[in-house]
JSON list of C-alpha atoms in Angstrom, two decimals:
[
{"chain": "A", "resi": 1432, "resn": "MET", "atom": "CA", "xyz": [0.00, 0.00, 0.00]},
{"chain": "A", "resi": 1433, "resn": "ALA", "atom": "CA", "xyz": [1.67, 3.21, -1.18]},
{"chain": "A", "resi": 1434, "resn": "GLU", "atom": "CA", "xyz": [-0.79, 5.65, 0.30]},
{"chain": "A", "resi": 1435, "resn": "LEU", "atom": "CA", "xyz": [-3.34, 5.79, 3.08]},
{"chain": "A", "resi": 1436, "resn": "LYS", "atom": "CA", "xyz": [-5.86, 8.58, 3.13]},
{"chain": "A", "resi": 1437, "resn": "ILE", "atom": "CA", "xyz": [-7.41, 9.41, 6.47]},
{"chain": "A", "resi": 1438, "resn": "SER", "atom": "CA", "xyz": [-10.08, 12.04, 6.55]},
{"chain": "A", "resi": 1439, "resn": "PHE", "atom": "CA", "xyz": [-11.92, 13.48, 9.51]},
{"chain": "A", "resi": 1440, "resn": "THR", "atom": "CA", "xyz": [-14.18, 16.39, 10.20]},
{"chain": "A", "resi": 1441, "resn": "LEU", "atom": "CA", "xyz": [-13.71, 18.78, 13.07]},
{"chain": "A", "resi": 1442, "resn": "GLY", "atom": "CA", "xyz": [-17.07, 19.63, 14.52]},
{"chain": "A", "resi": 1443, "resn": "GLU", "atom": "CA", "xyz": [-18.01, 22.79, 16.36]},
{"chain": "A", "resi": 1444, "resn": "ARG", "atom": "CA", "xyz": [-16.93, 21.25, 19.67]},
{"chain": "A", "resi": 1445, "resn": "ASP", "atom": "CA", "xyz": [-13.48, 20.43, 18.24]},
{"chain": "A", "resi": 1446, "resn": "LEU", "atom": "CA", "xyz": [-13.13, 23.91, 16.73]},
{"chain": "A", "resi": 1447, "resn": "ARG", "atom": "CA", "xyz": [-14.13, 25.47, 20.06]},
{"chain": "A", "resi": 1448, "resn": "HIS", "atom": "CA", "xyz": [-11.13, 23.73, 21.61]},
{"chain": "A", "resi": 1449, "resn": "PHE", "atom": "CA", "xyz": [-8.73, 25.31, 19.12]},
{"chain": "A", "resi": 1450, "resn": "ARG", "atom": "CA", "xyz": [-10.42, 28.69, 19.45]},
{"chain": "A", "resi": 1451, "resn": "ARG", "atom": "CA", "xyz": [-10.00, 28.45, 23.23]},
{"chain": "A", "resi": 1452, "resn": "GLU", "atom": "CA", "xyz": [-6.32, 27.73, 22.68]},
{"chain": "A", "resi": 1453, "resn": "ILE", "atom": "CA", "xyz": [-6.04, 30.85, 20.50]},
{"chain": "A", "resi": 1454, "resn": "ALA", "atom": "CA", "xyz": [-7.92, 32.89, 23.10]},
{"chain": "A", "resi": 1455, "resn": "ARG", "atom": "CA", "xyz": [-5.58, 31.58, 25.81]},
{"chain": "A", "resi": 1456, "resn": "ALA", "atom": "CA", "xyz": [-2.58, 32.46, 23.65]},
{"chain": "A", "resi": 1457, "resn": "MET", "atom": "CA", "xyz": [-4.05, 35.92, 22.96]},
{"chain": "A", "resi": 1458, "resn": "GLY", "atom": "CA", "xyz": [-4.05, 36.55, 26.69]},
{"chain": "A", "resi": 1459, "resn": "SER", "atom": "CA", "xyz": [-0.33, 35.84, 26.79]},
{"chain": "A", "resi": 1460, "resn": "VAL", "atom": "CA", "xyz": [0.69, 37.82, 23.68]},
{"chain": "A", "resi": 1461, "resn": "ASP", "atom": "CA", "xyz": [3.14, 40.50, 24.66]},
{"chain": "A", "resi": 1462, "resn": "ARG", "atom": "CA", "xyz": [3.21, 43.06, 21.84]},
{"chain": "A", "resi": 1463, "resn": "ALA", "atom": "CA", "xyz": [6.66, 44.12, 23.05]},
{"chain": "A", "resi": 1464, "resn": "LYS", "atom": "CA", "xyz": [7.85, 40.63, 22.12]},
{"chain": "A", "resi": 1465, "resn": "GLU", "atom": "CA", "xyz": [6.31, 40.69, 18.63]},
{"chain": "A", "resi": 1466, "resn": "ASP", "atom": "CA", "xyz": [9.72, 40.35, 16.97]},
{"chain": "A", "resi": 1467, "resn": "GLN", "atom": "CA", "xyz": [10.60, 37.40, 19.21]},
{"chain": "A", "resi": 1468, "resn": "ILE", "atom": "CA", "xyz": [7.31, 35.64, 18.40]},
{"chain": "A", "resi": 1469, "resn": "THR", "atom": "CA", "xyz": [7.69, 36.06, 14.65]},
{"chain": "A", "resi": 1470, "resn": "ALA", "atom": "CA", "xyz": [11.38, 35.10, 14.82]},
{"chain": "A", "resi": 1471, "resn": "ALA", "atom": "CA", "xyz": [10.38, 31.94, 16.71]},
{"chain": "A", "resi": 1472, "resn": "ALA", "atom": "CA", "xyz": [7.86, 31.19, 13.94]},
{"chain": "A", "resi": 1473, "resn": "VAL", "atom": "CA", "xyz": [10.53, 31.62, 11.26]},
{"chain": "A", "resi": 1474, "resn": "SER", "atom": "CA", "xyz": [12.81, 29.33, 13.26]},
{"chain": "A", "resi": 1475, "resn": "LEU", "atom": "CA", "xyz": [9.98, 26.78, 13.56]},
{"chain": "A", "resi": 1476, "resn": "LEU", "atom": "CA", "xyz": [9.43, 26.85, 9.79]},
{"chain": "A", "resi": 1477, "resn": "THR", "atom": "CA", "xyz": [13.13, 26.24, 9.16]},
{"chain": "A", "resi": 1478, "resn": "ARG", "atom": "CA", "xyz": [13.38, 23.50, 11.80]},
{"chain": "A", "resi": 1479, "resn": "VAL", "atom": "CA", "xyz": [10.24, 21.66, 10.71]},
{"chain": "A", "resi": 1480, "resn": "ARG", "atom": "CA", "xyz": [11.18, 21.77, 7.01]},
{"chain": "A", "resi": 1481, "resn": "ALA", "atom": "CA", "xyz": [14.65, 20.42, 7.84]},
{"chain": "A", "resi": 1482, "resn": "ALA", "atom": "CA", "xyz": [13.14, 17.55, 9.85]},
{"chain": "A", "resi": 1483, "resn": "GLY", "atom": "CA", "xyz": [11.32, 16.23, 6.77]},
{"chain": "A", "resi": 1484, "resn": "PRO", "atom": "CA", "xyz": [7.81, 16.38, 8.21]},
{"chain": "A", "resi": 1485, "resn": "PRO", "atom": "CA", "xyz": [4.86, 14.34, 6.98]},
{"chain": "A", "resi": 1486, "resn": "ASP", "atom": "CA", "xyz": [3.24, 15.69, 3.82]},
{"chain": "A", "resi": 1487, "resn": "TYR", "atom": "CA", "xyz": [0.14, 16.90, 5.67]},
{"chain": "A", "resi": 1488, "resn": "VAL", "atom": "CA", "xyz": [2.41, 19.24, 7.66]},
{"chain": "A", "resi": 1489, "resn": "ARG", "atom": "CA", "xyz": [4.68, 20.26, 4.80]},
{"chain": "A", "resi": 1490, "resn": "GLU", "atom": "CA", "xyz": [1.66, 21.28, 2.70]},
{"chain": "A", "resi": 1491, "resn": "ARG", "atom": "CA", "xyz": [0.69, 23.79, 5.40]},
{"chain": "A", "resi": 1492, "resn": "LEU", "atom": "CA", "xyz": [4.11, 25.31, 5.96]},
{"chain": "A", "resi": 1493, "resn": "ASP", "atom": "CA", "xyz": [3.81, 27.56, 2.88]},
{"chain": "A", "resi": 1494, "resn": "ARG", "atom": "CA", "xyz": [0.53, 28.91, 4.24]},
{"chain": "A", "resi": 1495, "resn": "LEU", "atom": "CA", "xyz": [2.10, 29.58, 7.60]},
{"chain": "A", "resi": 1496, "resn": "GLU", "atom": "CA", "xyz": [5.07, 31.23, 5.92]},
{"chain": "A", "resi": 1497, "resn": "ARG", "atom": "CA", "xyz": [2.73, 33.60, 4.07]},
{"chain": "A", "resi": 1498, "resn": "ILE", "atom": "CA", "xyz": [1.02, 34.52, 7.34]},
{"chain": "A", "resi": 1499, "resn": "VAL", "atom": "CA", "xyz": [4.42, 35.26, 8.89]},
{"chain": "A", "resi": 1500, "resn": "GLN", "atom": "CA", "xyz": [5.42, 37.35, 5.86]},
{"chain": "A", "resi": 1501, "resn": "MET", "atom": "CA", "xyz": [2.21, 39.32, 6.22]},
{"chain": "A", "resi": 1502, "resn": "THR", "atom": "CA", "xyz": [3.08, 40.19, 9.82]},
{"chain": "A", "resi": 1503, "resn": "TYR", "atom": "CA", "xyz": [6.61, 41.28, 8.90]},
{"chain": "A", "resi": 1504, "resn": "ASP", "atom": "CA", "xyz": [5.60, 43.42, 5.92]},
{"chain": "A", "resi": 1505, "resn": "ALA", "atom": "CA", "xyz": [5.88, 47.01, 7.17]},
{"chain": "A", "resi": 1506, "resn": "GLU", "atom": "CA", "xyz": [4.27, 48.28, 3.97]},
{"chain": "A", "resi": 1507, "resn": "TRP", "atom": "CA", "xyz": [1.14, 46.22, 4.60]},
{"chain": "A", "resi": 1508, "resn": "SER", "atom": "CA", "xyz": [0.77, 47.50, 8.14]},
{"chain": "A", "resi": 1509, "resn": "LEU", "atom": "CA", "xyz": [-1.74, 45.06, 9.57]},
{"chain": "A", "resi": 1510, "resn": "PRO", "atom": "CA", "xyz": [-4.42, 46.41, 11.92]},
{"chain": "A", "resi": 1511, "resn": "ILE", "atom": "CA", "xyz": [-3.52, 45.71, 15.56]},
{"chain": "A", "resi": 1512, "resn": "PRO", "atom": "CA", "xyz": [-6.43, 43.28, 16.26]},
{"chain": "A", "resi": 1513, "resn": "VAL", "atom": "CA", "xyz": [-5.51, 41.15, 13.24]},
{"chain": "A", "resi": 1514, "resn": "LYS", "atom": "CA", "xyz": [-1.82, 41.20, 14.12]},
{"chain": "A", "resi": 1515, "resn": "THR", "atom": "CA", "xyz": [-2.66, 40.19, 17.70]},
{"chain": "A", "resi": 1516, "resn": "ARG", "atom": "CA", "xyz": [-4.71, 37.20, 16.45]},
{"chain": "A", "resi": 1517, "resn": "ILE", "atom": "CA", "xyz": [-1.81, 36.14, 14.25]},
{"chain": "A", "resi": 1518, "resn": "LEU", "atom": "CA", "xyz": [0.71, 36.53, 17.07]},
{"chain": "A", "resi": 1519, "resn": "ALA", "atom": "CA", "xyz": [-1.54, 34.41, 19.31]},
{"chain": "A", "resi": 1520, "resn": "ALA", "atom": "CA", "xyz": [-1.61, 31.64, 16.70]},
{"chain": "A", "resi": 1521, "resn": "LEU", "atom": "CA", "xyz": [2.17, 31.88, 16.27]},
{"chain": "A", "resi": 1522, "resn": "THR", "atom": "CA", "xyz": [2.58, 31.69, 20.05]},
{"chain": "A", "resi": 1523, "resn": "TYR", "atom": "CA", "xyz": [0.60, 28.44, 20.07]},
{"chain": "A", "resi": 1524, "resn": "LEU", "atom": "CA", "xyz": [2.46, 27.04, 17.07]},
{"chain": "A", "resi": 1525, "resn": "THR", "atom": "CA", "xyz": [5.89, 27.77, 18.50]},
{"chain": "A", "resi": 1526, "resn": "ASP", "atom": "CA", "xyz": [5.12, 26.07, 21.82]},
{"chain": "A", "resi": 1527, "resn": "PRO", "atom": "CA", "xyz": [6.81, 22.64, 21.52]},
{"chain": "A", "resi": 1528, "resn": "ASN", "atom": "CA", "xyz": [4.55, 21.29, 24.29]},
{"chain": "A", "resi": 1529, "resn": "ASP", "atom": "CA", "xyz": [1.20, 22.26, 22.83]},
{"chain": "A", "resi": 1530, "resn": "LEU", "atom": "CA", "xyz": [-1.73, 19.83, 22.58]},
{"chain": "A", "resi": 1531, "resn": "ILE", "atom": "CA", "xyz": [0.43, 17.14, 20.94]},
{"chain": "A", "resi": 1532, "resn": "PRO", "atom": "CA", "xyz": [4.11, 17.69, 21.82]},
{"chain": "A", "resi": 1533, "resn": "ASP", "atom": "CA", "xyz": [6.10, 18.31, 18.64]},
{"chain": "A", "resi": 1534, "resn": "SER", "atom": "CA", "xyz": [8.55, 15.57, 19.63]},
{"chain": "A", "resi": 1535, "resn": "VAL", "atom": "CA", "xyz": [5.93, 12.80, 19.08]},
{"chain": "A", "resi": 1536, "resn": "PRO", "atom": "CA", "xyz": [7.07, 11.14, 15.81]},
{"chain": "A", "resi": 1537, "resn": "GLY", "atom": "CA", "xyz": [4.60, 11.40, 12.94]},
{"chain": "A", "resi": 1538, "resn": "LEU", "atom": "CA", "xyz": [1.88, 13.11, 14.98]},
{"chain": "A", "resi": 1539, "resn": "GLY", "atom": "CA", "xyz": [3.63, 15.91, 16.84]},
{"chain": "A", "resi": 1540, "resn": "TYR", "atom": "CA", "xyz": [2.66, 18.49, 14.27]},
{"chain": "A", "resi": 1541, "resn": "LEU", "atom": "CA", "xyz": [-0.93, 17.31, 13.71]},
{"chain": "A", "resi": 1542, "resn": "ASP", "atom": "CA", "xyz": [-2.42, 19.90, 16.07]},
{"chain": "A", "resi": 1543, "resn": "ASP", "atom": "CA", "xyz": [-0.17, 22.54, 14.50]},
{"chain": "A", "resi": 1544, "resn": "ALA", "atom": "CA", "xyz": [-1.42, 21.61, 11.02]},
{"chain": "A", "resi": 1545, "resn": "ILE", "atom": "CA", "xyz": [-5.01, 21.91, 12.26]},
{"chain": "A", "resi": 1546, "resn": "MET", "atom": "CA", "xyz": [-4.23, 25.27, 13.84]},
{"chain": "A", "resi": 1547, "resn": "ILE", "atom": "CA", "xyz": [-2.67, 26.52, 10.59]},
{"chain": "A", "resi": 1548, "resn": "GLU", "atom": "CA", "xyz": [-5.78, 25.45, 8.67]},
{"chain": "A", "resi": 1549, "resn": "LEU", "atom": "CA", "xyz": [-7.99, 27.24, 11.18]},
{"chain": "A", "resi": 1550, "resn": "CYS", "atom": "CA", "xyz": [-5.84, 30.39, 10.94]},
{"chain": "A", "resi": 1551, "resn": "VAL", "atom": "CA", "xyz": [-5.91, 30.35, 7.15]},
{"chain": "A", "resi": 1552, "resn": "ARG", "atom": "CA", "xyz": [-9.68, 29.99, 7.28]},
{"chain": "A", "resi": 1553, "resn": "GLU", "atom": "CA", "xyz": [-10.05, 32.79, 9.84]},
{"chain": "A", "resi": 1554, "resn": "LEU", "atom": "CA", "xyz": [-7.65, 35.06, 7.91]},
{"chain": "A", "resi": 1555, "resn": "LYS", "atom": "CA", "xyz": [-9.05, 34.30, 4.46]},
{"chain": "A", "resi": 1556, "resn": "HIS", "atom": "CA", "xyz": [-9.93, 37.92, 3.66]},
{"chain": "A", "resi": 1557, "resn": "GLU", "atom": "CA", "xyz": [-6.70, 39.29, 5.08]},
{"chain": "A", "resi": 1558, "resn": "LEU", "atom": "CA", "xyz": [-4.61, 36.80, 3.10]},
{"chain": "A", "resi": 1559, "resn": "GLU", "atom": "CA", "xyz": [-6.51, 37.47, -0.13]},
{"chain": "A", "resi": 1560, "resn": "SER", "atom": "CA", "xyz": [-6.06, 41.21, 0.29]},
{"chain": "A", "resi": 1561, "resn": "TYR", "atom": "CA", "xyz": [-2.39, 40.77, 1.13]},
{"chain": "A", "resi": 1562, "resn": "GLU", "atom": "CA", "xyz": [-1.83, 38.61, -1.97]},
{"chain": "A", "resi": 1563, "resn": "ASP", "atom": "CA", "xyz": [-3.47, 41.33, -4.09]},
{"chain": "A", "resi": 1564, "resn": "PHE", "atom": "CA", "xyz": [-1.28, 43.97, -2.42]},
{"chain": "A", "resi": 1565, "resn": "CYS", "atom": "CA", "xyz": [1.91, 41.99, -3.09]},
{"chain": "A", "resi": 1566, "resn": "SER", "atom": "CA", "xyz": [0.94, 41.45, -6.73]},
{"chain": "A", "resi": 1567, "resn": "PHE", "atom": "CA", "xyz": [0.13, 45.14, -7.13]},
{"chain": "A", "resi": 1568, "resn": "ARG", "atom": "CA", "xyz": [3.40, 46.19, -5.47]},
{"chain": "A", "resi": 1569, "resn": "THR", "atom": "CA", "xyz": [5.45, 43.87, -7.66]},
{"chain": "A", "resi": 1570, "resn": "GLY", "atom": "CA", "xyz": [3.67, 44.90, -10.87]},
{"chain": "A", "resi": 1571, "resn": "GLU", "atom": "CA", "xyz": [3.80, 48.63, -10.17]},
{"chain": "A", "resi": 1572, "resn": "ALA", "atom": "CA", "xyz": [7.40, 48.57, -9.01]},
{"chain": "A", "resi": 1573, "resn": "SER", "atom": "CA", "xyz": [8.49, 46.58, -12.05]},
{"chain": "A", "resi": 1574, "resn": "GLY", "atom": "CA", "xyz": [6.51, 48.89, -14.36]},
{"chain": "A", "resi": 1575, "resn": "ARG", "atom": "CA", "xyz": [8.32, 51.84, -12.83]},
{"chain": "A", "resi": 1576, "resn": "GLY", "atom": "CA", "xyz": [11.72, 50.17, -13.12]},
{"chain": "A", "resi": 1577, "resn": "LEU", "atom": "CA", "xyz": [12.03, 49.67, -9.36]},
{"chain": "A", "resi": 1578, "resn": "ASP", "atom": "CA", "xyz": [13.01, 46.66, -7.30]},
{"chain": "A", "resi": 1579, "resn": "PRO", "atom": "CA", "xyz": [9.83, 45.62, -5.40]},
{"chain": "A", "resi": 1580, "resn": "ALA", "atom": "CA", "xyz": [11.96, 44.79, -2.34]},
{"chain": "A", "resi": 1581, "resn": "THR", "atom": "CA", "xyz": [13.13, 48.41, -2.09]},
{"chain": "A", "resi": 1582, "resn": "VAL", "atom": "CA", "xyz": [9.77, 50.13, -2.59]},
{"chain": "A", "resi": 1583, "resn": "GLY", "atom": "CA", "xyz": [8.83, 52.11, 0.49]},
{"chain": "A", "resi": 1584, "resn": "ARG", "atom": "CA", "xyz": [5.73, 54.09, 1.31]},
{"chain": "A", "resi": 1585, "resn": "ALA", "atom": "CA", "xyz": [5.30, 55.42, -2.19]},
{"chain": "A", "resi": 1586, "resn": "GLU", "atom": "CA", "xyz": [2.04, 57.31, -2.64]},
{"chain": "A", "resi": 1587, "resn": "TRP", "atom": "CA", "xyz": [0.71, 54.83, -5.21]},
{"chain": "A", "resi": 1588, "resn": "LEU", "atom": "CA", "xyz": [1.49, 51.92, -2.88]},
{"chain": "A", "resi": 1589, "resn": "GLU", "atom": "CA", "xyz": [-0.10, 53.60, 0.14]},
{"chain": "A", "resi": 1590, "resn": "GLU", "atom": "CA", "xyz": [-3.31, 54.31, -1.79]},
{"chain": "A", "resi": 1591, "resn": "ARG", "atom": "CA", "xyz": [-3.60, 50.69, -2.90]},
{"chain": "A", "resi": 1592, "resn": "ARG", "atom": "CA", "xyz": [-2.86, 49.40, 0.61]},
{"chain": "A", "resi": 1593, "resn": "LEU", "atom": "CA", "xyz": [-5.63, 51.55, 2.08]},
{"chain": "A", "resi": 1594, "resn": "GLU", "atom": "CA", "xyz": [-8.05, 50.47, -0.64]},
{"chain": "A", "resi": 1595, "resn": "LEU", "atom": "CA", "xyz": [-7.32, 46.76, -0.10]},
{"chain": "A", "resi": 1596, "resn": "GLN", "atom": "CA", "xyz": [-7.49, 47.02, 3.67]},
{"chain": "A", "resi": 1597, "resn": "GLU", "atom": "CA", "xyz": [-10.89, 48.72, 3.41]},
{"chain": "A", "resi": 1598, "resn": "ARG", "atom": "CA", "xyz": [-12.06, 45.87, 1.18]},
{"chain": "A", "resi": 1599, "resn": "MET", "atom": "CA", "xyz": [-10.69, 43.42, 3.76]},
{"chain": "A", "resi": 1600, "resn": "ARG", "atom": "CA", "xyz": [-12.66, 45.14, 6.57]},
{"chain": "A", "resi": 1601, "resn": "ARG", "atom": "CA", "xyz": [-15.87, 45.13, 4.51]},
{"chain": "A", "resi": 1602, "resn": "ARG", "atom": "CA", "xyz": [-15.51, 41.44, 3.71]},
{"chain": "A", "resi": 1603, "resn": "ARG", "atom": "CA", "xyz": [-14.64, 40.59, 7.31]},
{"chain": "A", "resi": 1604, "resn": "SER", "atom": "CA", "xyz": [-17.64, 42.57, 8.54]},
{"chain": "A", "resi": 1605, "resn": "SER", "atom": "CA", "xyz": [-19.94, 40.93, 6.00]},
{"chain": "A", "resi": 1606, "resn": "TYR", "atom": "CA", "xyz": [-18.55, 37.48, 6.83]},
{"chain": "A", "resi": 1607, "resn": "ASN", "atom": "CA", "xyz": [-18.96, 38.02, 10.60]},
{"chain": "A", "resi": 1608, "resn": "SER", "atom": "CA", "xyz": [-22.53, 39.31, 10.31]},
{"chain": "A", "resi": 1609, "resn": "SER", "atom": "CA", "xyz": [-23.64, 36.45, 8.04]},
{"chain": "A", "resi": 1610, "resn": "GLY", "atom": "CA", "xyz": [-21.96, 33.59, 9.84]}
]
């Protein structure tokens, strides 16, 4: 047997558990340690990739990496409540003794993979807006003969950022009021 597919559904009770974990982590987020939390997440990404994790974990690392990039991107300038939610998730993910200790072979990152999926789902609108912002920044910078990595708070970039963040807020508000 070359492959075994196991599928399960997390019900509302299961999701409540993970949301409680995020809420607990939010209570411990120290904004003064924001750089330490994101650095720990970058270190986790490097360490987990080097360990050759199971595919179900590896598939989620790119998503987590994009979330981390979004928090680091000074030009995107995430709203504080969103950044705090992300930092709480990163705090959980970087705790080696979370629900399933990371040292448990084959399963240690299962709860982390679930948490990443939950974060991606909860940050859907933020991630979509950020992807659009990055594409816009790259396209505009290239069209102007600039290196996208060196573009600062140019007026055209700031206008687009504000426009996309307003769209993000509208979608988040609409999503929260309908669901």
